[in-house]
N, CA and C of each residue as an Amber inpcrd file, in Angstrom:
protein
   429
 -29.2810000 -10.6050000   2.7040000 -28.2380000 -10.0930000   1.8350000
 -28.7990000  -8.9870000   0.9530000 -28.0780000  -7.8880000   1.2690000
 -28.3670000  -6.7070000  -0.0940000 -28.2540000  -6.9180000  -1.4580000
 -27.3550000  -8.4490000  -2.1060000 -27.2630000  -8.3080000  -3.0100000
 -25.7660000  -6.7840000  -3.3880000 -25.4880000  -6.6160000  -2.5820000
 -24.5110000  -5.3330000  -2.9890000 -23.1900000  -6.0860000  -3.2710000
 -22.2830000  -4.8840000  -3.8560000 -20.9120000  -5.4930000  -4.0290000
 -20.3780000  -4.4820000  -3.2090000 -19.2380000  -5.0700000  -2.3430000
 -18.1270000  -3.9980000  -1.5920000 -17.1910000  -4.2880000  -2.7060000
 -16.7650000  -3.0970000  -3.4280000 -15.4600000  -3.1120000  -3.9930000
 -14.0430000  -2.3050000  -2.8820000 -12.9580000  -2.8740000  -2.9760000
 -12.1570000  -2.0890000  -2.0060000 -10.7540000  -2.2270000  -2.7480000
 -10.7330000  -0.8770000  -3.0440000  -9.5510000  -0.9000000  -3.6330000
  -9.1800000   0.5390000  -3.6830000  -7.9050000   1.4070000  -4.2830000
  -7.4410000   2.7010000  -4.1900000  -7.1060000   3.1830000  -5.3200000
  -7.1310000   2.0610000  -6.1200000  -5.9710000   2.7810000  -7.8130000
  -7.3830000   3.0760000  -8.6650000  -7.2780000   4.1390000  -9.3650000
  -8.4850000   4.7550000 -10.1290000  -8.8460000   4.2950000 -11.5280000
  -7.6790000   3.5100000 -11.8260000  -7.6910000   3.0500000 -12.9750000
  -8.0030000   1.1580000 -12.9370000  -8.5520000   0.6450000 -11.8270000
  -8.6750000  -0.5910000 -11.7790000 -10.4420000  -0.2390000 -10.8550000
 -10.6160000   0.4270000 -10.1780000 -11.8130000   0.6710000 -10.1690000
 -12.6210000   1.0110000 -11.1310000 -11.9300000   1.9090000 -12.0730000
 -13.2910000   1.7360000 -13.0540000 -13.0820000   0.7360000 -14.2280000
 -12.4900000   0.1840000 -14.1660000 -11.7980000  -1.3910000 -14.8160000
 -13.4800000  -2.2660000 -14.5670000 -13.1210000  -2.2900000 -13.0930000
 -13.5730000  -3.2830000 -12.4390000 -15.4390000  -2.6460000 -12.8660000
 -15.6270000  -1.7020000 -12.6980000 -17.5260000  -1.2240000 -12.9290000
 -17.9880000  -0.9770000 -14.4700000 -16.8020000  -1.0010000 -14.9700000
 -17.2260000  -0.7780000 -16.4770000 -17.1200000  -2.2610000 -16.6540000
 -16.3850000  -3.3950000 -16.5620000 -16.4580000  -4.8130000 -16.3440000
 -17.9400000  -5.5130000 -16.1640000 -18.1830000  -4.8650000 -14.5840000
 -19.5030000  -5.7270000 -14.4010000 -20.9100000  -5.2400000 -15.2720000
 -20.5580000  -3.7240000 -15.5570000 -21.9850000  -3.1990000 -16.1470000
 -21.9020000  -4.1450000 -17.7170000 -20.5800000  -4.4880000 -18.3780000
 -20.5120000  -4.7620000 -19.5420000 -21.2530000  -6.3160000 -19.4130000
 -21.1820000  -6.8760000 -17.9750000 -21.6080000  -7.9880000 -18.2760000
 -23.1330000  -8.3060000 -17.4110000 -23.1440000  -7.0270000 -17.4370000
 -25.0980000  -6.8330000 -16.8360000 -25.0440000  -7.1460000 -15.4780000
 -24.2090000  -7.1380000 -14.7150000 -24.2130000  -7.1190000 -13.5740000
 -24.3870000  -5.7480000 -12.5250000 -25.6670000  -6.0790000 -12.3960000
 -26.5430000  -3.9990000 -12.1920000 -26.4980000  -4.2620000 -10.5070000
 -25.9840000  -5.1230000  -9.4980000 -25.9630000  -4.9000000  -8.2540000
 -25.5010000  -3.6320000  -7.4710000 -25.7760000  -3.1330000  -6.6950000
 -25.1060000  -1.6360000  -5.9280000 -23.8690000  -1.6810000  -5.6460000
 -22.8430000  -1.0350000  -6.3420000 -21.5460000  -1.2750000  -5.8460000
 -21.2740000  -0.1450000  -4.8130000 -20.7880000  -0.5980000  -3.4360000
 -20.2220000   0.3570000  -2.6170000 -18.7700000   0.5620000  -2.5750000
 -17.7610000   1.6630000  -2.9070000 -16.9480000   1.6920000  -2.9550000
 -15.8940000   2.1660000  -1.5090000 -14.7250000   1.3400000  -1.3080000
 -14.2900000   1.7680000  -0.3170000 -12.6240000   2.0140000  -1.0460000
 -11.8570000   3.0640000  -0.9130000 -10.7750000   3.4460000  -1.2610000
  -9.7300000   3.2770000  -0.2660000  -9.5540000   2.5470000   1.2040000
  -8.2860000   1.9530000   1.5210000  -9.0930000   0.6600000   2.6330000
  -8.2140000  -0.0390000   3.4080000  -8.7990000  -0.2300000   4.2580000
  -9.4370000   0.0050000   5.7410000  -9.1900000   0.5770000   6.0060000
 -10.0800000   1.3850000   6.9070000 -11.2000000   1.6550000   6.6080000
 -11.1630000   2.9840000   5.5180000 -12.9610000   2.7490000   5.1250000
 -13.5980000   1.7150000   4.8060000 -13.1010000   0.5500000   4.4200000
 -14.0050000  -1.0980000   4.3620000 -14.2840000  -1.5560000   5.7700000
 -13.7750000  -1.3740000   6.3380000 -13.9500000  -1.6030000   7.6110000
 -14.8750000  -1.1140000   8.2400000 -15.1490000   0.6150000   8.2310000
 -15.9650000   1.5930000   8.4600000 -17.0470000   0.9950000   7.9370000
 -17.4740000   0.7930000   6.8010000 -18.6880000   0.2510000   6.1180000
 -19.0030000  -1.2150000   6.6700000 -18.0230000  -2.1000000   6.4760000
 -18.6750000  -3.1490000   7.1910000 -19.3590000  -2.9370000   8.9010000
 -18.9600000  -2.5030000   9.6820000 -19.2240000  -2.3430000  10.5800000
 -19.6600000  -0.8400000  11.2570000 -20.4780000  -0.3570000  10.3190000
 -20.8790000   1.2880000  10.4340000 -19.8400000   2.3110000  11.4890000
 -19.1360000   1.9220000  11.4110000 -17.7270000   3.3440000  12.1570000
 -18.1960000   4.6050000  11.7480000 -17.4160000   5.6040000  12.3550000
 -17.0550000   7.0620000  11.6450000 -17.6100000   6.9160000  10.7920000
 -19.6490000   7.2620000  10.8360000 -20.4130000   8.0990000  10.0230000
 -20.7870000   7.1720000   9.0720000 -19.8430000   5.7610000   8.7740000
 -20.4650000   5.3280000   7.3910000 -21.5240000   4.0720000   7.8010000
 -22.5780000   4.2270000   6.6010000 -23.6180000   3.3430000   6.5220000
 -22.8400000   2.0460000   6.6850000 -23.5730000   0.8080000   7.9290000
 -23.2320000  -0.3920000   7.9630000 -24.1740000  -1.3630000   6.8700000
 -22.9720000  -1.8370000   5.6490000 -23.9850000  -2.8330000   5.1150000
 -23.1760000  -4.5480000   5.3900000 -24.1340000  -5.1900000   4.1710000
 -23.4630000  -6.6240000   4.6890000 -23.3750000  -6.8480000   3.2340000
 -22.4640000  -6.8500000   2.3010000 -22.5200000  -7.6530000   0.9560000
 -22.5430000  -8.4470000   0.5530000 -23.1960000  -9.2050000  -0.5270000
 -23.0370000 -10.1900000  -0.5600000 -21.7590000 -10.6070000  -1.6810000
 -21.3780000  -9.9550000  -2.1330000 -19.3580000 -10.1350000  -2.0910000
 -18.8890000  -8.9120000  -1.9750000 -17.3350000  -8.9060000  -1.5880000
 -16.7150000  -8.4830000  -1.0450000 -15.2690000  -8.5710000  -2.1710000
 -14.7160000  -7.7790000  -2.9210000 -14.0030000  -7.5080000  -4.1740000
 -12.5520000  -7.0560000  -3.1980000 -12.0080000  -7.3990000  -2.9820000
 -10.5840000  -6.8110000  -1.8270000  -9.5330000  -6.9330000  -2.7140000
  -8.7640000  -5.9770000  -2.6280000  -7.4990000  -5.8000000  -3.2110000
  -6.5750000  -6.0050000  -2.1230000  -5.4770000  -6.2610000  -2.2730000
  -4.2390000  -6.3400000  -1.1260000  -3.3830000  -5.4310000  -0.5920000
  -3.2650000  -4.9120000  -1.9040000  -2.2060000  -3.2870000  -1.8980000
  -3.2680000  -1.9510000  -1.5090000  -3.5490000  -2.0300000  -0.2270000
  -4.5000000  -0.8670000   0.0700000  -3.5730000   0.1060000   1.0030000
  -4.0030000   1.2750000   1.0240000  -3.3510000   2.3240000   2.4240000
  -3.9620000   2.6440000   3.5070000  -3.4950000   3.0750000   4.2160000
  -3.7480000   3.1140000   5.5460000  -3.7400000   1.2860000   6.7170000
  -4.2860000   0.5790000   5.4710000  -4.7890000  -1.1430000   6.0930000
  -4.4740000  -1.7430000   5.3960000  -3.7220000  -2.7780000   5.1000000
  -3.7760000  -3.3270000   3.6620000  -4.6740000  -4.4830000   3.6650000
  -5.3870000  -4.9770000   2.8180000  -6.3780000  -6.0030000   2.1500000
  -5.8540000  -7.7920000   3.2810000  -4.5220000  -7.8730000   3.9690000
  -4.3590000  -9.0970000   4.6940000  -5.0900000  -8.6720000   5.7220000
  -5.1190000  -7.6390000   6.3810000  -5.3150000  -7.1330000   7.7540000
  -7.3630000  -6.6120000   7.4340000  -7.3380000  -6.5090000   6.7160000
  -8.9670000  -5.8970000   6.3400000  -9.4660000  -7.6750000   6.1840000
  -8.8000000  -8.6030000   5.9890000  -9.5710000 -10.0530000   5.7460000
  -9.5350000 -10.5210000   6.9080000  -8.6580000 -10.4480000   7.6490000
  -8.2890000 -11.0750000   8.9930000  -9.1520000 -10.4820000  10.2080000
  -9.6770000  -9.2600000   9.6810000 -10.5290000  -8.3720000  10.9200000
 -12.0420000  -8.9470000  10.4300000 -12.4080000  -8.6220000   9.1250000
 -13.4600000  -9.1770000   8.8320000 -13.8790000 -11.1150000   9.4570000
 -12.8510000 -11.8000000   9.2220000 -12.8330000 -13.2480000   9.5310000
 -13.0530000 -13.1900000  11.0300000 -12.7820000 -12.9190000  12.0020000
 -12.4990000 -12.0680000  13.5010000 -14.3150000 -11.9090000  13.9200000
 -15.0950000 -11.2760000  13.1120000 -16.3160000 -10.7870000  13.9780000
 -17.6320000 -11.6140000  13.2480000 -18.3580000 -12.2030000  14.1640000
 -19.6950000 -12.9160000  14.2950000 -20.3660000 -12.2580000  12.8000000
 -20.2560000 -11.5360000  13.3410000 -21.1860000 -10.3300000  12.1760000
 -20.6180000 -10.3270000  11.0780000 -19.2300000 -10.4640000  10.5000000
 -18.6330000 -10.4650000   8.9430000 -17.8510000 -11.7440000   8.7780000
 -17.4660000 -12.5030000   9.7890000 -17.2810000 -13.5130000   9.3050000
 -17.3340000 -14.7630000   8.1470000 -18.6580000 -14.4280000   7.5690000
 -19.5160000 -15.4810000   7.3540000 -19.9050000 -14.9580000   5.1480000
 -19.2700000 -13.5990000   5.4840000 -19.3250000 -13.0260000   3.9540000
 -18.2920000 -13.6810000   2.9900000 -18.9770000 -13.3670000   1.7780000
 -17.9200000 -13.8390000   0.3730000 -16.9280000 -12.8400000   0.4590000
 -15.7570000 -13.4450000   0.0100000 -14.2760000 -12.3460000   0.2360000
 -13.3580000 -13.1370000  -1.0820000 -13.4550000 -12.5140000  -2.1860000
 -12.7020000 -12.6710000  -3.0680000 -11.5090000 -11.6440000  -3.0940000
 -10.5670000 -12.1170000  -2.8130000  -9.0350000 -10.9750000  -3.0630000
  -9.0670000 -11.1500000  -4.8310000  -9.1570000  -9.8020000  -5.4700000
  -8.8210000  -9.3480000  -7.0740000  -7.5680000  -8.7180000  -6.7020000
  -6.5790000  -8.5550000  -7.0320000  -5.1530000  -8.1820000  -6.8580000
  -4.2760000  -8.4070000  -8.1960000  -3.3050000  -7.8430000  -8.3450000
  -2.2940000  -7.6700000  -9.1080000  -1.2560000  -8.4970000  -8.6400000
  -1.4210000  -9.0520000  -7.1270000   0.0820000  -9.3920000  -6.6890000
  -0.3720000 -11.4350000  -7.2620000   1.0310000 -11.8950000  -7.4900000
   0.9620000 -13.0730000  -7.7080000   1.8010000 -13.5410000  -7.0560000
   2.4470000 -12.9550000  -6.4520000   3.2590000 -13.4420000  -5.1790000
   2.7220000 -14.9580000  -4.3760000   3.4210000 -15.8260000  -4.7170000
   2.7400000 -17.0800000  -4.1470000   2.8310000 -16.7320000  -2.0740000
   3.4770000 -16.1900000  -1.5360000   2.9540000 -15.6360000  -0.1770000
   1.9470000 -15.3930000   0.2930000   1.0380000 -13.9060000  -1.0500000
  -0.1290000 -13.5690000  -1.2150000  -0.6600000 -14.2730000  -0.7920000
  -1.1960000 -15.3240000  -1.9290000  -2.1090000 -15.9680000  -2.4760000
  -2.4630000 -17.1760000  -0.6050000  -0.7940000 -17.6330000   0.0090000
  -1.2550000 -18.3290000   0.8110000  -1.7260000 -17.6760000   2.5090000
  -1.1600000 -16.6010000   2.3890000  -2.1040000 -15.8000000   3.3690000
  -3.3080000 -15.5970000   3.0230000  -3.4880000 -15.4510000   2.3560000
  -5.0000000 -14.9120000   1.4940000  -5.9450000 -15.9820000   2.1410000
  -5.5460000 -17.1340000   1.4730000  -6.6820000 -18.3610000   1.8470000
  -6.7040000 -19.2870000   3.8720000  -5.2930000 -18.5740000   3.9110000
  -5.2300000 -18.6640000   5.2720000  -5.9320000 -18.1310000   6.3040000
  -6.2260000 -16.8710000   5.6660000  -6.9340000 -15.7770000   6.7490000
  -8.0270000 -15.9880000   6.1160000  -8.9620000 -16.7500000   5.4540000
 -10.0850000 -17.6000000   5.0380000 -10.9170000 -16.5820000   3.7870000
 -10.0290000 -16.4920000   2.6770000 -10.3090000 -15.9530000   1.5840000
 -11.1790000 -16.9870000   0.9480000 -11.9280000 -16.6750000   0.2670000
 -13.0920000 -17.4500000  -0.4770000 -12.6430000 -17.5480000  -2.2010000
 -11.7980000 -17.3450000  -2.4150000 -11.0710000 -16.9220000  -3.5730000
  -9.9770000 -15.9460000  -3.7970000  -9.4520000 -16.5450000  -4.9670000
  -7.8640000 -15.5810000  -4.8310000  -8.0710000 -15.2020000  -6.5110000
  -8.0060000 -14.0840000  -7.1300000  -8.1320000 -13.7890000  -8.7840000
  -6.7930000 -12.8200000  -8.7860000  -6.0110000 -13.0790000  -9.6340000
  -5.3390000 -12.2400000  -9.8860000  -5.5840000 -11.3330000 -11.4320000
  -5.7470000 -10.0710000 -10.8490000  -6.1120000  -8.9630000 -12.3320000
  -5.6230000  -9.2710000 -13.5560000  -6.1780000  -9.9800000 -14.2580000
  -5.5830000  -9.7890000 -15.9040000  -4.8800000  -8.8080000 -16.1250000
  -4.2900000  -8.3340000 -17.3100000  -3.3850000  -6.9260000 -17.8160000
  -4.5450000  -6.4130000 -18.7570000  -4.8860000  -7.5120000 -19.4190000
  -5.8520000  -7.2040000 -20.6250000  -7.2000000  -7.0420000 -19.8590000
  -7.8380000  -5.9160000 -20.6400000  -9.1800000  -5.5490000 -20.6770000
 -10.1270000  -6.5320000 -20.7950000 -10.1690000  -7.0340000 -21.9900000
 -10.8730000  -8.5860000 -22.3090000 -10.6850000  -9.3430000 -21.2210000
  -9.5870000  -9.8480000 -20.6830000  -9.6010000 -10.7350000 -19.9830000
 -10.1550000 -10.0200000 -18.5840000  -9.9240000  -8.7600000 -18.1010000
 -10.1350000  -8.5320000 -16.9340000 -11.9860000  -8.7170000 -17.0810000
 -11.9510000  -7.5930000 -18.3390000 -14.0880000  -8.6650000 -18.3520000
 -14.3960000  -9.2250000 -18.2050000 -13.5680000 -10.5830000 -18.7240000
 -14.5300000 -11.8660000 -18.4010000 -14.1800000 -12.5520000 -16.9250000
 -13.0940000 -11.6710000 -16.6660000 -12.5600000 -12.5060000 -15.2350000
 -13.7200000 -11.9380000 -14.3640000 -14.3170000 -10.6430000 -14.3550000
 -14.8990000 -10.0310000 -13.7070000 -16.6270000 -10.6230000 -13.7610000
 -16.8170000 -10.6870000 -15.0360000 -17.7440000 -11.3940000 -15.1950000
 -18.0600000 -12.3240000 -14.3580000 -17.2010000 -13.5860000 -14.6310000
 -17.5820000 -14.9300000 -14.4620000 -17.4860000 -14.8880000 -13.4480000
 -16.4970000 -14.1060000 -12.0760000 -16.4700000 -13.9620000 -10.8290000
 -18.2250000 -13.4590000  -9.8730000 -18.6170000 -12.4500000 -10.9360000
 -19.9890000 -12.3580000 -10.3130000 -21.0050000 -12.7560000 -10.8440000
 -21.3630000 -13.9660000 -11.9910000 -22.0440000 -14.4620000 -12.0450000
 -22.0530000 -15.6520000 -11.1090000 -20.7060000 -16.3340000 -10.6270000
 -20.9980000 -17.2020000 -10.0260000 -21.4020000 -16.5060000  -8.4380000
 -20.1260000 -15.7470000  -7.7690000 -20.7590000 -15.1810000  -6.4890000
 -21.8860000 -14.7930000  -6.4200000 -22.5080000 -13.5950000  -7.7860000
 -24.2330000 -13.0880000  -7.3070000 -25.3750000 -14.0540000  -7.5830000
 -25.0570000 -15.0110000  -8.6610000 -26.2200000 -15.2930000  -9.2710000
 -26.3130000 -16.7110000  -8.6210000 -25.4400000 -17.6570000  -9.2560000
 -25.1040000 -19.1710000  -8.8580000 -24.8450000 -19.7680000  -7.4570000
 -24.0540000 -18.9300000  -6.6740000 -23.6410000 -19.2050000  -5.2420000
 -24.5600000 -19.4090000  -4.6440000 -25.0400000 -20.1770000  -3.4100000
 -26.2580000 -19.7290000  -2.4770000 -25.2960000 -19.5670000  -0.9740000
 -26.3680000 -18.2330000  -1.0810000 -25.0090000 -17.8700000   0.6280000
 -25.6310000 -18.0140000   1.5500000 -24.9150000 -17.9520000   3.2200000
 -25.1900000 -19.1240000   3.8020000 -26.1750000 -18.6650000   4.2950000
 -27.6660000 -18.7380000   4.6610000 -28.8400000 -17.9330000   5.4630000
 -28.4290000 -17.7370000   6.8320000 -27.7860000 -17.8930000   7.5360000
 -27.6110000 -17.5420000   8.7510000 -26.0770000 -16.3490000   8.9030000
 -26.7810000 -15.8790000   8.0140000 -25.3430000 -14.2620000   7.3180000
 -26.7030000 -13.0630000   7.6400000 -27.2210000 -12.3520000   7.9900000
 -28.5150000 -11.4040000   8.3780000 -28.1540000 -10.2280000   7.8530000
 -29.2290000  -9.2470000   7.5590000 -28.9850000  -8.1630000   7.0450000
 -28.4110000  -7.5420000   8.5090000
């Protein structure tokens, strides 16, 4: 495990939500950013030019373009090779539908975005202290 974070999301104002969040709570891991789904995809599985990594979480939003965040979990769940990663959906939607596709297509967590700043900190926080620091992931996940 790189230890990296895949963040995947498109709105500009919840991405840097989300990095001013983790830096506030000392969480200095490499964040790779992917802006719909497709390019998460691209990165997980080195496509069209982009570096293949393996994170050790995976930050997915739902409301993405081109792919949306059900179809980017369901492809990831699908291959030997990404199967086996942390996949927290952070989303805005509270749509109880969401939430049960989400864990259907084998989400590892479901967070829905606070409104508040404060709260989105500590949500963000406590989300990667437990995924980076506390979790132990599974050794048979390979760089």
């Amino acid at each position: 495990m790189s230890g990296r974070i895949l963040l995947v999301e498109d709105n500009e104002d919840d991405i840097t939500l989300t990095l001013r969040a983790l830096k506030k709570k000392n969480i200095a891991n490499e964040v790779t950013l992917a802006r719909d789904g497709v390019e998460a995809l691209d990165i997980l599985f080195g496509r069209n030019g982009k570096e293949r990594i393996k994170p050790a979480l995976i930050l997915l939003d739902l409301k993405l373009p081109k792919l949306d965040g059900l179809e980017v979990l369901k492809e990831i769940r699908q291959h030997e090779s990404t199967k086996g990663l942390s996949v927290v959906v952070l989303t805005t939607s509270n749509q109880e539908e969401d939430i049960i596709k989400s864990y259907s297509l084998g989400a590892n967590s479901y967070i829905r975005k606070p409104v508040d700043f404060v709260q989105f900190t500590e949500a963000v926080g406590q989300l990667g202290l437990y995924w980076l620091v506390l979790n132990e992931p599974n050794p048979q996940i390979n760089e």
